[in-house]
CSV table of C-alpha atoms in Angstrom, one decimal:
chain,number,residue,atom,x,y,z
A,16,MET,CA,-108.9,-112.2,141.6
A,17,ALA,CA,-112.5,-111.1,140.7
A,18,SER,CA,-114.8,-109.6,143.2
A,19,LYS,CA,-118.5,-110.5,142.9
A,20,LEU,CA,-119.3,-106.9,143.5
A,21,LEU,CA,-117.5,-105.4,140.5
A,22,ARG,CA,-119.7,-104.7,137.5
A,23,ALA,CA,-118.2,-102.5,134.8
A,24,VAL,CA,-119.3,-101.0,131.4
A,25,ILE,CA,-117.1,-100.0,128.5
A,26,LEU,CA,-118.3,-97.3,126.1
A,27,GLY,CA,-116.7,-96.4,122.8
A,28,PRO,CA,-117.5,-95.9,119.1
A,29,PRO,CA,-117.0,-98.6,116.5
A,30,GLY,CA,-113.2,-99.0,115.9
A,31,SER,CA,-112.2,-97.7,119.3
A,32,GLY,CA,-110.6,-101.0,120.4
A,33,LYS,CA,-113.3,-101.8,122.9
A,34,GLY,CA,-113.1,-105.5,122.2
A,35,THR,CA,-109.3,-105.7,122.8
A,36,VAL,CA,-109.6,-103.7,126.0
A,37,CYS,CA,-112.5,-105.9,127.3
A,38,GLN,CA,-110.5,-109.0,126.5
A,39,ARG,CA,-107.5,-107.7,128.5
A,40,ILE,CA,-109.6,-106.6,131.5
A,41,ALA,CA,-111.4,-110.0,131.5
A,42,GLU,CA,-108.1,-111.9,131.5
A,43,SER,CA,-106.4,-109.7,134.0
A,44,PHE,CA,-109.2,-109.3,136.5
A,45,GLY,CA,-111.4,-112.4,136.0
A,46,LEU,CA,-114.5,-110.5,135.0
A,47,GLN,CA,-116.9,-112.1,132.5
A,48,HIS,CA,-116.8,-110.2,129.1
A,49,LEU,CA,-120.4,-109.8,128.1
A,50,SER,CA,-120.6,-108.6,124.5
A,51,SER,CA,-124.0,-107.6,123.1
A,52,GLY,CA,-122.7,-108.4,119.5
A,53,HIS,CA,-121.6,-111.9,120.6
A,54,PHE,CA,-125.0,-112.7,122.2
A,55,LEU,CA,-126.8,-111.3,119.1
A,56,ARG,CA,-124.8,-113.5,116.7
A,57,GLU,CA,-125.4,-116.5,118.9
A,58,ASN,CA,-129.2,-115.9,119.0
A,59,ILE,CA,-129.3,-115.4,115.2
A,60,LYS,CA,-127.3,-118.5,114.7
A,61,THR,CA,-129.6,-120.7,116.9
A,62,ASP,CA,-132.8,-119.1,115.6
A,63,THR,CA,-134.2,-118.0,118.9
A,64,GLU,CA,-137.3,-115.8,119.0
A,65,LEU,CA,-135.1,-112.7,119.5
A,66,GLY,CA,-132.6,-113.9,116.9
A,67,ILE,CA,-135.2,-114.3,114.3
A,68,LEU,CA,-136.6,-110.8,115.1
A,69,ALA,CA,-133.1,-109.2,115.0
A,70,LYS,CA,-132.4,-110.9,111.7
A,71,GLN,CA,-135.5,-109.3,110.1
A,72,TYR,CA,-134.2,-105.8,111.0
A,73,ILE,CA,-130.7,-106.6,109.7
A,74,GLN,CA,-132.0,-108.0,106.4
A,75,GLN,CA,-134.0,-104.7,105.9
A,76,GLY,CA,-130.9,-102.7,106.6
A,77,LEU,CA,-132.5,-101.3,109.8
A,78,LEU,CA,-131.0,-100.7,113.2
A,79,ILE,CA,-132.1,-103.3,115.8
A,80,PRO,CA,-134.4,-101.4,118.1
A,81,ASP,CA,-133.7,-100.8,121.8
A,82,HIS,CA,-136.4,-103.2,123.1
A,83,VAL,CA,-134.9,-106.2,121.2
A,84,ILE,CA,-131.3,-105.5,122.5
A,85,THR,CA,-132.6,-104.7,126.0
A,86,ARG,CA,-134.6,-108.0,126.2
A,87,LEU,CA,-131.6,-110.0,125.0
A,88,MET,CA,-129.2,-108.4,127.5
A,89,MET,CA,-131.6,-108.4,130.4
A,90,SER,CA,-132.0,-112.2,130.0
A,91,GLU,CA,-128.2,-112.7,130.0
A,92,LEU,CA,-127.7,-110.4,133.0
A,93,GLU,CA,-130.6,-111.9,135.0
A,94,SER,CA,-128.7,-115.3,134.9
A,95,ARG,CA,-125.5,-113.6,136.1
A,96,ARG,CA,-126.8,-111.6,139.1
A,97,VAL,CA,-124.1,-112.9,141.5
A,98,GLN,CA,-121.2,-112.7,139.0
A,99,PRO,CA,-118.7,-110.0,138.2
A,100,TRP,CA,-119.0,-108.7,134.6
A,101,LEU,CA,-117.9,-106.3,132.0
A,102,LEU,CA,-120.4,-105.1,129.5
A,103,ASP,CA,-119.4,-104.3,125.9
A,104,GLY,CA,-121.8,-102.8,123.5
A,105,PHE,CA,-124.5,-102.2,126.1
A,106,PRO,CA,-126.0,-99.8,127.1
A,107,ARG,CA,-125.7,-97.9,123.9
A,108,THR,CA,-128.7,-95.6,124.5
A,109,ILE,CA,-130.2,-93.8,127.5
A,110,THR,CA,-133.3,-96.2,127.3
A,111,GLN,CA,-130.9,-99.2,127.6
A,112,ALA,CA,-129.0,-97.5,130.5
A,113,GLU,CA,-132.3,-97.1,132.4
A,114,ALA,CA,-133.2,-100.7,131.8
A,115,LEU,CA,-129.8,-101.8,133.1
A,116,ASP,CA,-130.3,-99.8,136.3
A,117,LYS,CA,-133.4,-102.0,137.1
A,118,ILE,CA,-131.1,-105.0,137.3
A,119,CYS,CA,-127.9,-103.5,138.6
A,120,GLN,CA,-126.1,-100.1,138.6
A,121,PRO,CA,-122.6,-100.4,137.3
A,122,ASP,CA,-119.7,-99.6,139.7
A,123,LEU,CA,-117.4,-98.3,137.0
A,124,VAL,CA,-117.8,-97.0,133.5
A,125,ILE,CA,-115.0,-96.5,131.0
A,126,SER,CA,-115.3,-94.3,127.9
A,127,LEU,CA,-112.7,-94.6,125.2
A,128,ASN,CA,-112.2,-91.3,123.3
A,129,ILE,CA,-110.4,-91.9,120.1
A,130,PRO,CA,-110.0,-89.1,117.5
A,131,PHE,CA,-112.6,-89.1,114.7
A,132,GLU,CA,-109.9,-89.4,111.9
A,133,THR,CA,-108.2,-92.4,113.7
A,134,LEU,CA,-111.6,-94.2,113.9
A,135,LYS,CA,-112.4,-93.4,110.3
A,136,ASP,CA,-109.0,-94.7,109.2
A,137,ARG,CA,-109.3,-97.9,111.2
A,138,LEU,CA,-112.8,-98.8,110.0
A,139,SER,CA,-112.3,-97.9,106.4
A,140,ARG,CA,-109.3,-100.2,106.2
A,141,ARG,CA,-111.4,-103.3,106.9
A,142,TRP,CA,-111.9,-105.8,104.1
A,143,ILE,CA,-113.6,-109.1,104.4
A,144,HIS,CA,-113.8,-112.6,102.8
A,145,PRO,CA,-117.7,-113.0,102.8
A,146,PRO,CA,-117.9,-116.9,102.6
A,147,SER,CA,-115.7,-117.4,105.7
A,148,GLY,CA,-116.2,-114.2,107.5
A,149,ARG,CA,-112.4,-113.6,107.7
A,150,VAL,CA,-111.7,-109.9,108.4
A,151,TYR,CA,-108.5,-108.2,107.3
A,152,ASN,CA,-107.3,-104.7,108.3
A,153,MET,CA,-104.9,-103.1,105.8
A,154,GLU,CA,-102.9,-101.7,108.7
A,155,PHE,CA,-102.9,-104.4,111.5
A,156,ASN,CA,-103.4,-107.7,109.7
A,157,PRO,CA,-103.2,-107.2,105.9
A,158,PRO,CA,-103.6,-110.2,103.5
A,159,GLN,CA,-100.4,-111.7,102.1
A,160,VAL,CA,-101.6,-110.6,98.6
A,161,GLN,CA,-103.5,-107.3,98.4
A,162,GLY,CA,-107.2,-107.8,97.8
A,163,VAL,CA,-107.0,-111.6,98.1
A,164,ASP,CA,-108.0,-114.1,100.9
A,165,ASP,CA,-104.9,-115.9,102.4
A,166,VAL,CA,-106.7,-119.3,102.6
A,167,THR,CA,-108.7,-119.6,99.4
A,168,GLY,CA,-107.2,-117.0,97.1
A,169,GLU,CA,-110.7,-115.5,96.5
A,170,PRO,CA,-111.3,-111.8,96.3
A,171,LEU,CA,-111.9,-109.7,99.4
A,172,ILE,CA,-114.6,-107.0,99.4
A,173,GLN,CA,-115.1,-103.8,101.4
A,174,GLN,CA,-118.6,-103.7,102.8
A,175,GLU,CA,-120.7,-100.6,102.2
A,176,GLU,CA,-120.8,-99.9,105.9
A,177,ASP,CA,-117.0,-99.8,106.0
A,178,LYS,CA,-116.6,-97.3,103.2
A,179,PRO,CA,-115.3,-93.8,104.4
A,180,GLU,CA,-118.6,-91.9,104.0
A,181,ALA,CA,-120.7,-94.7,105.7
A,182,VAL,CA,-118.1,-94.8,108.5
A,183,ALA,CA,-118.4,-91.1,109.1
A,184,ALA,CA,-122.2,-91.3,109.3
A,185,LYS,CA,-122.0,-94.3,111.7
A,186,LEU,CA,-119.6,-92.4,114.0
A,187,ARG,CA,-121.8,-89.2,114.0
A,188,GLN,CA,-124.8,-91.4,115.0
A,189,TYR,CA,-122.9,-93.1,117.8
A,190,LYS,CA,-121.8,-89.7,119.2
A,191,GLU,CA,-125.4,-88.4,119.2
A,192,VAL,CA,-126.9,-91.5,120.9
A,193,ALA,CA,-124.0,-92.0,123.4
A,194,LYS,CA,-123.9,-88.5,124.7
A,195,PRO,CA,-126.8,-88.8,127.2
A,196,VAL,CA,-125.4,-92.2,128.4
A,197,ILE,CA,-122.0,-90.6,129.0
A,198,GLU,CA,-123.6,-87.7,130.8
A,199,LEU,CA,-125.6,-90.0,133.1
A,200,TYR,CA,-122.6,-91.9,134.3
A,201,LYS,CA,-120.5,-88.7,134.6
A,202,THR,CA,-123.2,-87.2,136.9
A,203,ARG,CA,-123.0,-90.3,139.1
A,204,GLY,CA,-119.2,-89.9,139.4
A,205,ILE,CA,-118.4,-93.4,138.0
A,206,LEU,CA,-117.2,-92.4,134.5
A,207,HIS,CA,-113.5,-92.6,133.6
A,208,SER,CA,-112.5,-91.4,130.2
A,209,PHE,CA,-109.3,-92.4,128.4
A,210,SER,CA,-108.1,-90.6,125.2
A,211,GLY,CA,-105.5,-91.7,122.7
A,212,THR,CA,-104.9,-93.2,119.3
A,213,GLU,CA,-103.3,-96.5,120.3
A,214,THR,CA,-104.9,-99.2,122.5
A,215,ASN,CA,-101.5,-100.3,123.9
A,216,LYS,CA,-100.8,-96.8,125.2
A,217,ILE,CA,-104.3,-96.5,126.8
A,218,TRP,CA,-104.2,-99.9,128.4
A,219,PRO,CA,-101.7,-99.2,131.3
A,220,TYR,CA,-104.1,-96.5,132.6
A,221,VAL,CA,-107.1,-98.8,132.3
A,222,TYR,CA,-105.2,-101.5,134.1
A,223,SER,CA,-104.2,-99.1,136.9
A,224,LEU,CA,-107.8,-98.0,137.4
A,225,PHE,CA,-109.1,-101.6,137.6
A,226,SER,CA,-106.3,-102.5,140.0
A,227,SER,CA,-107.1,-99.7,142.4
A,228,LYS,CA,-110.9,-100.4,142.1
A,229,MET,CA,-110.3,-104.1,142.9
A,230,ALA,CA,-108.1,-103.1,145.9
A,231,SER,CA,-110.8,-100.8,147.3
A,232,ILE,CA,-113.5,-103.4,146.9
A,233,GLY,CA,-111.2,-106.0,148.6
A,234,ALA,CA,-110.6,-103.6,151.5
A,235,LYS,CA,-114.4,-103.0,152.0
A,236,GLU,CA,-115.1,-106.8,152.0
A,237,ALA,CA,-112.3,-107.6,154.4
């Protein structure tokens, strides 16, 4: 069902349900879901040059700079020039958006607007089992016994970055950095914003938008 012409971007703060929405779009419309987080983890795991560089920033508790993420994503996108895709987690900054333009301008950009309190709640309910990487959410998928991993019975921890005050700082930072990216795509007339507190209620509108976009691309190609 995919068109080789459709390239889309999904924007949204941490905890906005971006991953879930991307997965559904990819399954429904045949676009490749390209997640910057996934590529970053793969590069770190396989000790590539970029992976080693990114790991150094992470170990120092620093944000991975634009040029590292951009190089990583440019290399992935270069190899997919003739494929339909959906970008998740990139571009996050105006510098990244400008770099993306040099390869391909997106046809469609979705921005997920989730209330601050909802995001704070979702993110601060995350607990993890560090040895396995298993993640629990006290609302969506709580452990069978509070504070304990289902498989091993070992204690769960809440990471510093998931504590309410850290979450609030992370969300403020996202908003500040994302604003010029959102403005850029709004000016081009390709930004579509969806607001709500539940992914399942936002999804039908996203589905409808992609369906009509696919239909119009199909008509142009016919």
